[in-house]
């Protein structure tokens, strides 16, 4: 009977050791999974922020280009107006008479 107790105790100890090792391994696997998921979320967030930054830069470039074009159009319209009307059409002498 004593041998059965010793065998049972040894088997119990071995089983406890095995279960503890399995539990440690499962805990480590869970930590690794959480770490991988965290890194992946951070990578996705960085990619999202980079896309937003690039879109913002593109929009800013488009705004600047539109302003440049508008400015060129305004200058061209002004140039055409002066070609058509010129300073010669303005009578400076009339202004002097009014003073």
XYZ file of C-alpha atoms in Angstrom:
99
model
C 0.000 0.000 0.000
C 2.837 2.269 0.754
C 4.189 1.917 -2.809
C 0.817 3.036 -4.168
C 0.964 6.184 -2.045
C 4.499 6.928 -3.178
C 3.584 6.292 -6.822
C 0.454 8.417 -6.456
C 2.401 11.224 -4.828
C 5.099 11.093 -7.514
C 2.473 11.022 -10.257
C 0.673 13.945 -8.603
C 3.894 15.944 -8.362
C 4.741 15.177 -11.999
C 1.238 16.129 -13.067
C 1.392 19.363 -11.044
C 4.750 20.203 -12.626
C 3.409 19.426 -16.118
C 0.256 21.507 -15.529
C 2.312 24.398 -14.206
C 4.550 24.280 -17.289
C 1.509 24.159 -19.583
C -0.073 27.060 -17.710
C 3.156 29.096 -17.985
C 3.318 28.309 -21.691
C -0.311 29.381 -22.181
C 0.312 32.598 -20.266
C 3.374 33.307 -22.424
C 1.420 32.566 -25.600
C -1.301 34.989 -24.472
C 1.286 37.690 -23.708
C 2.849 37.171 -27.126
C -0.568 37.364 -28.821
C -1.447 40.592 -26.986
C 1.936 42.075 -27.874
C 1.528 41.132 -31.565
C -1.979 42.603 -31.647
C -0.748 45.789 -29.977
C 2.084 46.150 -32.501
C -0.349 45.512 -35.357
C -2.803 48.138 -34.050
C 0.049 50.623 -33.671
C 1.247 49.848 -37.212
C -2.261 50.342 -38.584
C -2.627 53.619 -36.670
C 0.725 54.891 -37.995
C -0.317 53.934 -41.540
C -3.672 55.704 -41.083
C -1.928 58.828 -39.784
C 0.526 58.746 -42.702
C -2.352 58.475 -45.191
C -4.118 61.399 -43.507
C -0.900 63.439 -43.580
C -0.382 62.723 -47.283
C -4.007 63.583 -48.076
C -3.689 66.845 -46.135
C -0.474 67.734 -47.970
C -2.129 66.947 -51.307
C -5.121 69.129 -50.423
C -2.809 71.965 -49.352
C -0.891 71.688 -52.636
C -4.173 71.789 -54.566
C -5.292 74.886 -52.638
C -1.974 76.605 -53.314
C -2.189 75.676 -57.004
C -5.761 77.033 -57.251
C -4.671 80.288 -55.603
C -1.732 80.549 -58.010
C -4.005 79.972 -60.998
C -6.549 82.502 -59.686
C -3.759 85.032 -59.193
C -2.470 84.427 -62.736
C -5.995 84.786 -64.139
C -6.509 88.042 -62.219
C -3.166 89.400 -63.421
C -3.963 88.413 -67.003
C -7.387 90.078 -66.767
C -5.760 93.193 -65.342
C -3.162 93.193 -68.128
C -5.902 92.840 -70.769
C -7.898 95.647 -69.170
C -4.863 97.942 -69.284
C -4.226 96.927 -72.899
C -7.804 97.830 -73.765
C -8.190 100.916 -71.608
C -4.664 101.829 -70.690
C -3.599 104.797 -68.631
C -3.947 106.981 -71.741
C -7.738 106.920 -71.400
C -7.586 108.571 -67.996
C -7.611 112.337 -68.214
C -5.297 113.648 -65.512
C -6.006 117.241 -66.486
C -9.641 116.954 -65.398
C -8.518 116.040 -61.897
C -6.267 119.082 -61.687
C -9.140 121.384 -62.684
C -11.313 120.114 -59.866
C -8.768 121.069 -57.176
